[in-house]
Short mmCIF file of C-alpha atoms and ligand atoms in Angstrom, two decimals:
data_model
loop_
_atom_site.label_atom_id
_atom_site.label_comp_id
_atom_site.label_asym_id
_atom_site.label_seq_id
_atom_site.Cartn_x
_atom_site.Cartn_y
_atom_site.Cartn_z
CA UNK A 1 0.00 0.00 0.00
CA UNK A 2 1.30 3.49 -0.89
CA UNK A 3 1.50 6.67 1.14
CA UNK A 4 -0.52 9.21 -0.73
CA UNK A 5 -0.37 11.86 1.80
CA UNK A 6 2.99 12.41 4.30
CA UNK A 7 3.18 14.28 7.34
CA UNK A 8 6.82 15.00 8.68
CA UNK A 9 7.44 17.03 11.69
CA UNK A 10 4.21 19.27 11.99
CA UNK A 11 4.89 22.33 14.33
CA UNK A 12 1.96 25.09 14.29
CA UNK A 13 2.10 27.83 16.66
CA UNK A 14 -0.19 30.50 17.70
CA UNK A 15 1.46 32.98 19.91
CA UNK A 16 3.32 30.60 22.52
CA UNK A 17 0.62 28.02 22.12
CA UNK A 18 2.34 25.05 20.12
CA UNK A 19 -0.90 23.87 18.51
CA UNK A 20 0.42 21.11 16.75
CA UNK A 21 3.98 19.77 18.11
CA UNK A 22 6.19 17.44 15.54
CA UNK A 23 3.13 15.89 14.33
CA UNK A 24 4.87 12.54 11.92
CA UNK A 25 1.98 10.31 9.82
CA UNK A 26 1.28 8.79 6.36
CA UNK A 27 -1.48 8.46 5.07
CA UNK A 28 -1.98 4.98 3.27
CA UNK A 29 -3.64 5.09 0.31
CA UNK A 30 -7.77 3.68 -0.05
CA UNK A 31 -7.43 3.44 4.10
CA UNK A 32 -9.43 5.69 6.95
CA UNK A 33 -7.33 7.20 8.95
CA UNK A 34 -8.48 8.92 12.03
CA UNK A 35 -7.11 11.51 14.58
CA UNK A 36 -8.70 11.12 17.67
CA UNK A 37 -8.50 13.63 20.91
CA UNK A 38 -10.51 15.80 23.07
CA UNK A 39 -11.18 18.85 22.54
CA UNK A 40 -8.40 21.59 22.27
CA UNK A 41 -6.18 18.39 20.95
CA UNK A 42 -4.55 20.29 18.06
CA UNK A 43 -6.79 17.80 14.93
CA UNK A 44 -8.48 21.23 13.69
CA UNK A 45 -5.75 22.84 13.32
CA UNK A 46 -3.78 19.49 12.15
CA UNK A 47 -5.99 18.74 9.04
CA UNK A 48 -6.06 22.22 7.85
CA UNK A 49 -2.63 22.55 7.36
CA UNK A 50 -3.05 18.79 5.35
CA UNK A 51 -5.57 20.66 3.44
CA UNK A 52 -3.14 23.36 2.27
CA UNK A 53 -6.09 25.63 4.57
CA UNK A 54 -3.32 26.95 7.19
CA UNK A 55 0.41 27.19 6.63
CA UNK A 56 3.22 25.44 8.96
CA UNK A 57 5.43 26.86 10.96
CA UNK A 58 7.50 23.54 10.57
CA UNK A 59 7.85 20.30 8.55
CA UNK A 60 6.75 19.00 5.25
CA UNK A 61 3.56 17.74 4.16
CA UNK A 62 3.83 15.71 0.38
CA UNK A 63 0.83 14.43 -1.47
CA UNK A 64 2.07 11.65 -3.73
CA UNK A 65 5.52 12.96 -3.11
CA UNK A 66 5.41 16.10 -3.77
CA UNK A 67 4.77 19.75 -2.23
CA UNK A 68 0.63 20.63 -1.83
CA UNK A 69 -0.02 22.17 -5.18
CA UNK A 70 -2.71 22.24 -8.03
CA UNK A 71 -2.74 18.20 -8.35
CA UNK A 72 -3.83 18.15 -4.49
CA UNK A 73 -6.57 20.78 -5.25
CA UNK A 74 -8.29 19.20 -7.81
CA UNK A 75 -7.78 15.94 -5.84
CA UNK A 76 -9.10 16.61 -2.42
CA UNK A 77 -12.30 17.18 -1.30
CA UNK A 78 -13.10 19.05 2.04
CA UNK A 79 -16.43 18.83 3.69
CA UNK A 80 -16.93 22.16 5.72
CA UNK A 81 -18.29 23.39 8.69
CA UNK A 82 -21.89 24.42 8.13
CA UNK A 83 -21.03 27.15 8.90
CA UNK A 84 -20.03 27.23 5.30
CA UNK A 85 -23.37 26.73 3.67
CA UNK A 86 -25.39 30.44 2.91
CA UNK A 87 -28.72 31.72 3.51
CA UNK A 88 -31.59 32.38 1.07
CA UNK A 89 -29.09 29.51 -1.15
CA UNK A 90 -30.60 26.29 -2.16
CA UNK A 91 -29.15 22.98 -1.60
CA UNK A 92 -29.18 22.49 -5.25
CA UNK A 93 -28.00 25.94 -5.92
CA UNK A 94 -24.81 24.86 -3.60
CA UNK A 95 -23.83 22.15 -5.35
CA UNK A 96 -24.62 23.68 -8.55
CA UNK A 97 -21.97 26.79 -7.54
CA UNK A 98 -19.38 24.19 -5.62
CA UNK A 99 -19.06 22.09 -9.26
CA UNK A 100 -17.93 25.10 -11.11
CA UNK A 101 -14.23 25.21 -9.15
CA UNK A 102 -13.52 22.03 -10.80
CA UNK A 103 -12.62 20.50 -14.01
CA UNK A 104 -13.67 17.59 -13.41
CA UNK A 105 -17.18 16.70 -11.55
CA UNK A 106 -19.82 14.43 -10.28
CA UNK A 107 -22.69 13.62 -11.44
CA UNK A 108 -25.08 15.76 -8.94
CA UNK A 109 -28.31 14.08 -9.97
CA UNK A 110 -26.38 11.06 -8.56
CA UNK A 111 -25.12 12.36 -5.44
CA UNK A 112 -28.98 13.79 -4.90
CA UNK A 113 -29.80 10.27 -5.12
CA UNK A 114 -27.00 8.29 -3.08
CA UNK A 115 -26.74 11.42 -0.56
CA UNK A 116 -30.91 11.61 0.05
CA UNK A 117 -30.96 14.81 -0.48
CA UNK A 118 -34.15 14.99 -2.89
CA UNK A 119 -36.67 15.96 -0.22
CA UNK A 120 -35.30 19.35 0.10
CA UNK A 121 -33.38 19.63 -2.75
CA UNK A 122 -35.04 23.32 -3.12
CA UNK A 123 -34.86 24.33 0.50
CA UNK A 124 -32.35 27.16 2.01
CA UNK A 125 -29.67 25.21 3.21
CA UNK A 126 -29.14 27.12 6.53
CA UNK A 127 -33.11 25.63 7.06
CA UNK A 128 -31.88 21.77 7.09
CA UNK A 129 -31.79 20.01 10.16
CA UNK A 130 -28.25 18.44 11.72
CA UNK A 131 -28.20 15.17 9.74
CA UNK A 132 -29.50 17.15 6.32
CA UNK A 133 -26.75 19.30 7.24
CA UNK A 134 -23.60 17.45 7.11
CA UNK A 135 -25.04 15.08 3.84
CA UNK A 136 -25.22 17.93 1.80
CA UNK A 137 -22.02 19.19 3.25
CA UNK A 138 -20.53 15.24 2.22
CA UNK A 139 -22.27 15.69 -0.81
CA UNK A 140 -20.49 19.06 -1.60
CA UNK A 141 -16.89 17.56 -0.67
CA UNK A 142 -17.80 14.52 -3.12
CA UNK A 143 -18.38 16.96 -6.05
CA UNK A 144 -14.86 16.95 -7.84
CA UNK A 145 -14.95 13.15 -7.41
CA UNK A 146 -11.83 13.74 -4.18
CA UNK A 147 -9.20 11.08 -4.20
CA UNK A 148 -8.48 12.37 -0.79
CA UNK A 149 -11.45 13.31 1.27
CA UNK A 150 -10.94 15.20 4.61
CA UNK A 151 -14.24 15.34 7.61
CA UNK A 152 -13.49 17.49 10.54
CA UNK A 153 -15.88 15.94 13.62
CA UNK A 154 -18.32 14.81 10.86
CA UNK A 155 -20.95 14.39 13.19
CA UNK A 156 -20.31 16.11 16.32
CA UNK A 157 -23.69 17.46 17.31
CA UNK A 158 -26.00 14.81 15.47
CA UNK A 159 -28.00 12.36 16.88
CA UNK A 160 -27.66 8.35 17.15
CA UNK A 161 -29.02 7.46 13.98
CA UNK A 162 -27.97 10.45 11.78
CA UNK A 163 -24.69 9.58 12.96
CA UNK A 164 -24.89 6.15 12.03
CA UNK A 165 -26.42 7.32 8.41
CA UNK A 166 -23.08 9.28 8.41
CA UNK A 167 -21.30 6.14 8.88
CA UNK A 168 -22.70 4.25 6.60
CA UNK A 169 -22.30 7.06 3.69
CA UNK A 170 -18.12 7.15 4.96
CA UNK A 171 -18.11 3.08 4.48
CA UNK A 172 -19.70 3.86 0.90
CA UNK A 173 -17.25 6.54 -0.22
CA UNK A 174 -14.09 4.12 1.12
CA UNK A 175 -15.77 1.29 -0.80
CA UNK A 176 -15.22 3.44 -3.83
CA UNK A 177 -11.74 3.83 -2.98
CA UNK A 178 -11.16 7.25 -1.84
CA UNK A 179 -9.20 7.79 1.24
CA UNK A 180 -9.73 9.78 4.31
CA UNK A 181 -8.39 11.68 7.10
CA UNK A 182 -10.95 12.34 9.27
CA UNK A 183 -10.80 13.64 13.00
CA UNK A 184 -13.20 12.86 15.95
CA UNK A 185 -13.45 12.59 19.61
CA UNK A 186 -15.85 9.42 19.77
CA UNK A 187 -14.06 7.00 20.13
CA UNK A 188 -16.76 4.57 18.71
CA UNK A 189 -16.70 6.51 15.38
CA UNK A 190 -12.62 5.92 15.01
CA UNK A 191 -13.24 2.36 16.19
CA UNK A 192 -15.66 2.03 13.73
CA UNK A 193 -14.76 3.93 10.50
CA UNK A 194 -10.85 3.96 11.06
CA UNK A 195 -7.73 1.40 9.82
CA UNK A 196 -5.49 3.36 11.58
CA UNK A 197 -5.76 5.77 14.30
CA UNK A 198 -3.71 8.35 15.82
CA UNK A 199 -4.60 9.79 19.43
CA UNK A 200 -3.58 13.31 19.90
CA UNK A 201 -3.38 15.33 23.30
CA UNK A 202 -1.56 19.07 23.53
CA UNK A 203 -0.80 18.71 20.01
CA UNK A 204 1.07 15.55 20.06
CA UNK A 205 0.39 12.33 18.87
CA UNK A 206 0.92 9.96 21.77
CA UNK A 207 -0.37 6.87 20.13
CA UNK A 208 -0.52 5.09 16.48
CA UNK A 209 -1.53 2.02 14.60
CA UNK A 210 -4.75 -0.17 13.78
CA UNK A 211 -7.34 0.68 16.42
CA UNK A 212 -7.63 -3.50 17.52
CA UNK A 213 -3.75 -3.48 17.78
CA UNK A 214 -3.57 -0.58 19.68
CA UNK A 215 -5.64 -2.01 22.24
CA UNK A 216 -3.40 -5.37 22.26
CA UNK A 217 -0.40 -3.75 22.80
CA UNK A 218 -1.50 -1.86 25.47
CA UNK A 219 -4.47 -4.51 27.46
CA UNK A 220 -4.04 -7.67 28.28
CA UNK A 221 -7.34 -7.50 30.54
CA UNK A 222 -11.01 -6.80 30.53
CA UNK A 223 -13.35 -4.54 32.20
CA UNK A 224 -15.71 -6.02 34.69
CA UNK A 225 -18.73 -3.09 34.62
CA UNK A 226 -21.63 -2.49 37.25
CA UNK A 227 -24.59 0.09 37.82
CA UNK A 228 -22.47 2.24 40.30
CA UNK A 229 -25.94 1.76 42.80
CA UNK A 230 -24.82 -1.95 42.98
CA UNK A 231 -21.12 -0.95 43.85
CA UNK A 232 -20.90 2.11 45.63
CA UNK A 233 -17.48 4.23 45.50
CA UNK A 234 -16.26 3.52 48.42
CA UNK A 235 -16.54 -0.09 48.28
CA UNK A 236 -15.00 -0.15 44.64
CA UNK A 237 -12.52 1.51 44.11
CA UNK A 238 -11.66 0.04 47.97
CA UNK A 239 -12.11 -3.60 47.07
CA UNK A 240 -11.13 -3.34 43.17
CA UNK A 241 -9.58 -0.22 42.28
CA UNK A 242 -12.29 0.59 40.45
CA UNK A 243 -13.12 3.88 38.50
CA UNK A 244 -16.47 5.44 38.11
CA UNK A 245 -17.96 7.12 35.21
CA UNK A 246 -21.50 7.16 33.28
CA UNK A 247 -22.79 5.74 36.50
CA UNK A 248 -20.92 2.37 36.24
CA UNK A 249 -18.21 1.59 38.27
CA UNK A 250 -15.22 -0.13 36.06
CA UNK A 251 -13.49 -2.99 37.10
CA UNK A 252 -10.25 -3.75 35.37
CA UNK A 253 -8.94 -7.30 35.70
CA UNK A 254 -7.20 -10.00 34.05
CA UNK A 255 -8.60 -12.48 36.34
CA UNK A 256 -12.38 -12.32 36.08
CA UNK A 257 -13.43 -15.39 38.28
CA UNK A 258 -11.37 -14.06 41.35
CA UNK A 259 -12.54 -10.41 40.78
CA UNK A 260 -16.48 -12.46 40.56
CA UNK A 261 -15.71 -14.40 43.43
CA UNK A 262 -15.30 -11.37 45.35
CA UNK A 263 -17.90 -9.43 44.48
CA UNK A 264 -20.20 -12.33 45.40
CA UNK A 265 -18.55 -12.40 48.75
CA UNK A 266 -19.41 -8.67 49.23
CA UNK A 267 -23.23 -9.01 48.46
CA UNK A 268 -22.87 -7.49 45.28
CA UNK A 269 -25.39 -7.86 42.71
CA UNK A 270 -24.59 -9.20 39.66
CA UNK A 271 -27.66 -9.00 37.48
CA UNK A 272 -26.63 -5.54 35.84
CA UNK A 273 -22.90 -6.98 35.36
CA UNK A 274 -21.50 -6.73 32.06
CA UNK A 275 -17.91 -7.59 30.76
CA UNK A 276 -16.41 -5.93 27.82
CA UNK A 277 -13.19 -5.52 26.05
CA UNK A 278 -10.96 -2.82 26.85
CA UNK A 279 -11.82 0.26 24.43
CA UNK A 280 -10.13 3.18 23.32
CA UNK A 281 -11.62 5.38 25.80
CA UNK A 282 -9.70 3.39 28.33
CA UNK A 283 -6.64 3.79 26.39
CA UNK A 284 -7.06 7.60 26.34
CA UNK A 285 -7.65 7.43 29.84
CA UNK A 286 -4.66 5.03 30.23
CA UNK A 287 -2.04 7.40 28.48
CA UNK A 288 -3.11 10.46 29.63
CA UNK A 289 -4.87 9.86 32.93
CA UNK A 290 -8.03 11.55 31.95
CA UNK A 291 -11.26 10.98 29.91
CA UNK A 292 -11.65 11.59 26.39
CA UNK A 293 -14.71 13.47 26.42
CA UNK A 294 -14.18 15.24 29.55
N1 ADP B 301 -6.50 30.75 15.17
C1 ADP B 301 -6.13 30.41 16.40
N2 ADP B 301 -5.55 31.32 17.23
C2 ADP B 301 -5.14 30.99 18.47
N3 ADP B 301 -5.29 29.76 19.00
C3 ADP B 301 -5.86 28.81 18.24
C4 ADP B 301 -6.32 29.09 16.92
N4 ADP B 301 -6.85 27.95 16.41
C5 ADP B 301 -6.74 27.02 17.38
N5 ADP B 301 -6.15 27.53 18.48
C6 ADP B 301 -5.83 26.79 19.71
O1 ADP B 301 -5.04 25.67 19.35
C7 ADP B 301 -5.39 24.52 20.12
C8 ADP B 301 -5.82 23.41 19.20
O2 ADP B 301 -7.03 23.76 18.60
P1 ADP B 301 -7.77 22.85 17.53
O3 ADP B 301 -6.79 22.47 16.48
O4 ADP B 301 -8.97 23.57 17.09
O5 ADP B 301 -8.12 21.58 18.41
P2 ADP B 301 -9.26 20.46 18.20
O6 ADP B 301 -9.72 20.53 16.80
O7 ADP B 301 -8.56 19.17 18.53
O8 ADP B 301 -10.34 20.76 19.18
C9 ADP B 301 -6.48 24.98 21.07
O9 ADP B 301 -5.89 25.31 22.31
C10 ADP B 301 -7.05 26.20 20.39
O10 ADP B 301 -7.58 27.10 21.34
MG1 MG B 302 -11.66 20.67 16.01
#
């Protein structure tokens, strides 16, 4: 598999705020790859200066070897904020004005179709609700037919299923071989949509690979969960070290009879006990001693 876009020593700056700090990656071609970090991480500011949108103080970025240039432009497709999209504008008018930067363009009947977009195809698009929102905006970064596609938080903000709808539209343009940088801080969306992930903090990436081997290197163990009513603090994180958040205490262990054994000898019910796999919110938590979303 090639590299079609390289990162090398990414420093951005903004006054004595090192946004970005020696950022390294490559981007292999027809692959997801996802930068994942709270809030504040440095991924804004990280795949705008991929996009050519901000410049670096530091390093190189190449796209198929060479310096960003008009080859990249006609190549890449961005899919804005919505805060791009313009009153009293239809969402056929949008796409309509978007396909005239390019030489080459979709079809936009087609991306009505496979987008959904034909039940307010003549609406204002600052009228359209979250999920209309970012399909259009999908459908606009589709319009030169990108090699490259970049999403910034594609569906912060959105609803369960509209996010999922999102999803399933990302799977579809990968299918068709484009690749994509995309950035997030749900962890379930990089697990989900990713081949490769890179977790960012303070501008640094402080972990890289496939999302399943990440999560081998670093766990060996599982979690044991419970309703945090069942185990209350002081008893877990006395008895098991546990941690609490979203009202469950978490039980890491690598030995899941003993840790059941014990419970059972402390009178705790087990009928709201679940065991899962070690995620990447754990991970986060793991290197950087606090939660993802916090
Ligand atoms: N134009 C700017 N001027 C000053 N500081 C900025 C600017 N853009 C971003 N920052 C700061 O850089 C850091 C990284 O921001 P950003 O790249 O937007 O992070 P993320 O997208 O991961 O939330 C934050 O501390 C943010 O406040
Ligand atoms: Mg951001």
């Amino acid at each position: 598999m090639s590299v079609i876009l390289q990162v090398s020593s990414l420093v951005k700056r903004f006054g004595k705020l090192t946004a970005v700090d020696r950022v390294s990656f490559g981007i292999h071609s027809g692959t997801c790859f996802g930068l994942l970090g709270p809030n504040g991480a440095g991924k804004t500011t990280t795949i705008e200066l991929m996009e050519g949108i901000k410049t670096p103080d530091e390093g190189e970025i190449l796209y198929r070897g060479e310096p960003l240039g008009q080859r990249f432009r006609n190549e890449a497709g961005i899919m804005f904020q919505n805060t791009a999209l313009q009153e009293f504008v239809t969402v056929y008018e949008m796409l309509l004005q978007f396909s005239r930067f390019y030489p080459r363009t979709a079809d936009i009947d087609e991306l009505v179709e496979q987008y959904s977009l034909q039940d307010f195809l003549h609406q204002d698009t600052r009228k359209l609700s979250g999920g209309q929102k970012q399909r259009l905006l999908l459908a606009m970064a589709l319009i030169n037919q990108p090699k490259i596609l970049f999403l910034d938080e594609p569906t912060t903000g959105l609803d369960p299923q509209s996010r999922r709808n999102l999803w399933e539209q990302v799977h579809r343009v990968k299918a068709q071989g484009a690749t994509i940088l995309l950035t997030t801080h749900y962890m379930e969306e990089a697990y989900e949509l990713c081949d490769e992930i890179a977790i960012m903090d303070h501008g640094r990436i402080i972990a890289h690979d496939a999302p399943d081997a990440l999560l081998a290197k670093h766990f060996s163990d599982v979690v044991v969960q419970l309703h945090e009513q069942d185990v209350p603090r002081a008893l877990g994180e006395r008895e098991f070290d546990a941690t609490y958040r979203n009202d469950c205490a978490h039980i890491v262990t690598d030995d899941v009879n003993k840790t059941i054994v014990r419970l059972l000898d402390l009178n705790v019910s087990l009928g709201r006990l679940r065991i899962r796999a070690r995620n990447l919110e754990d991970l986060f938590l793991e290197l950087t001693g606090k939660e993802l979303r916090a």
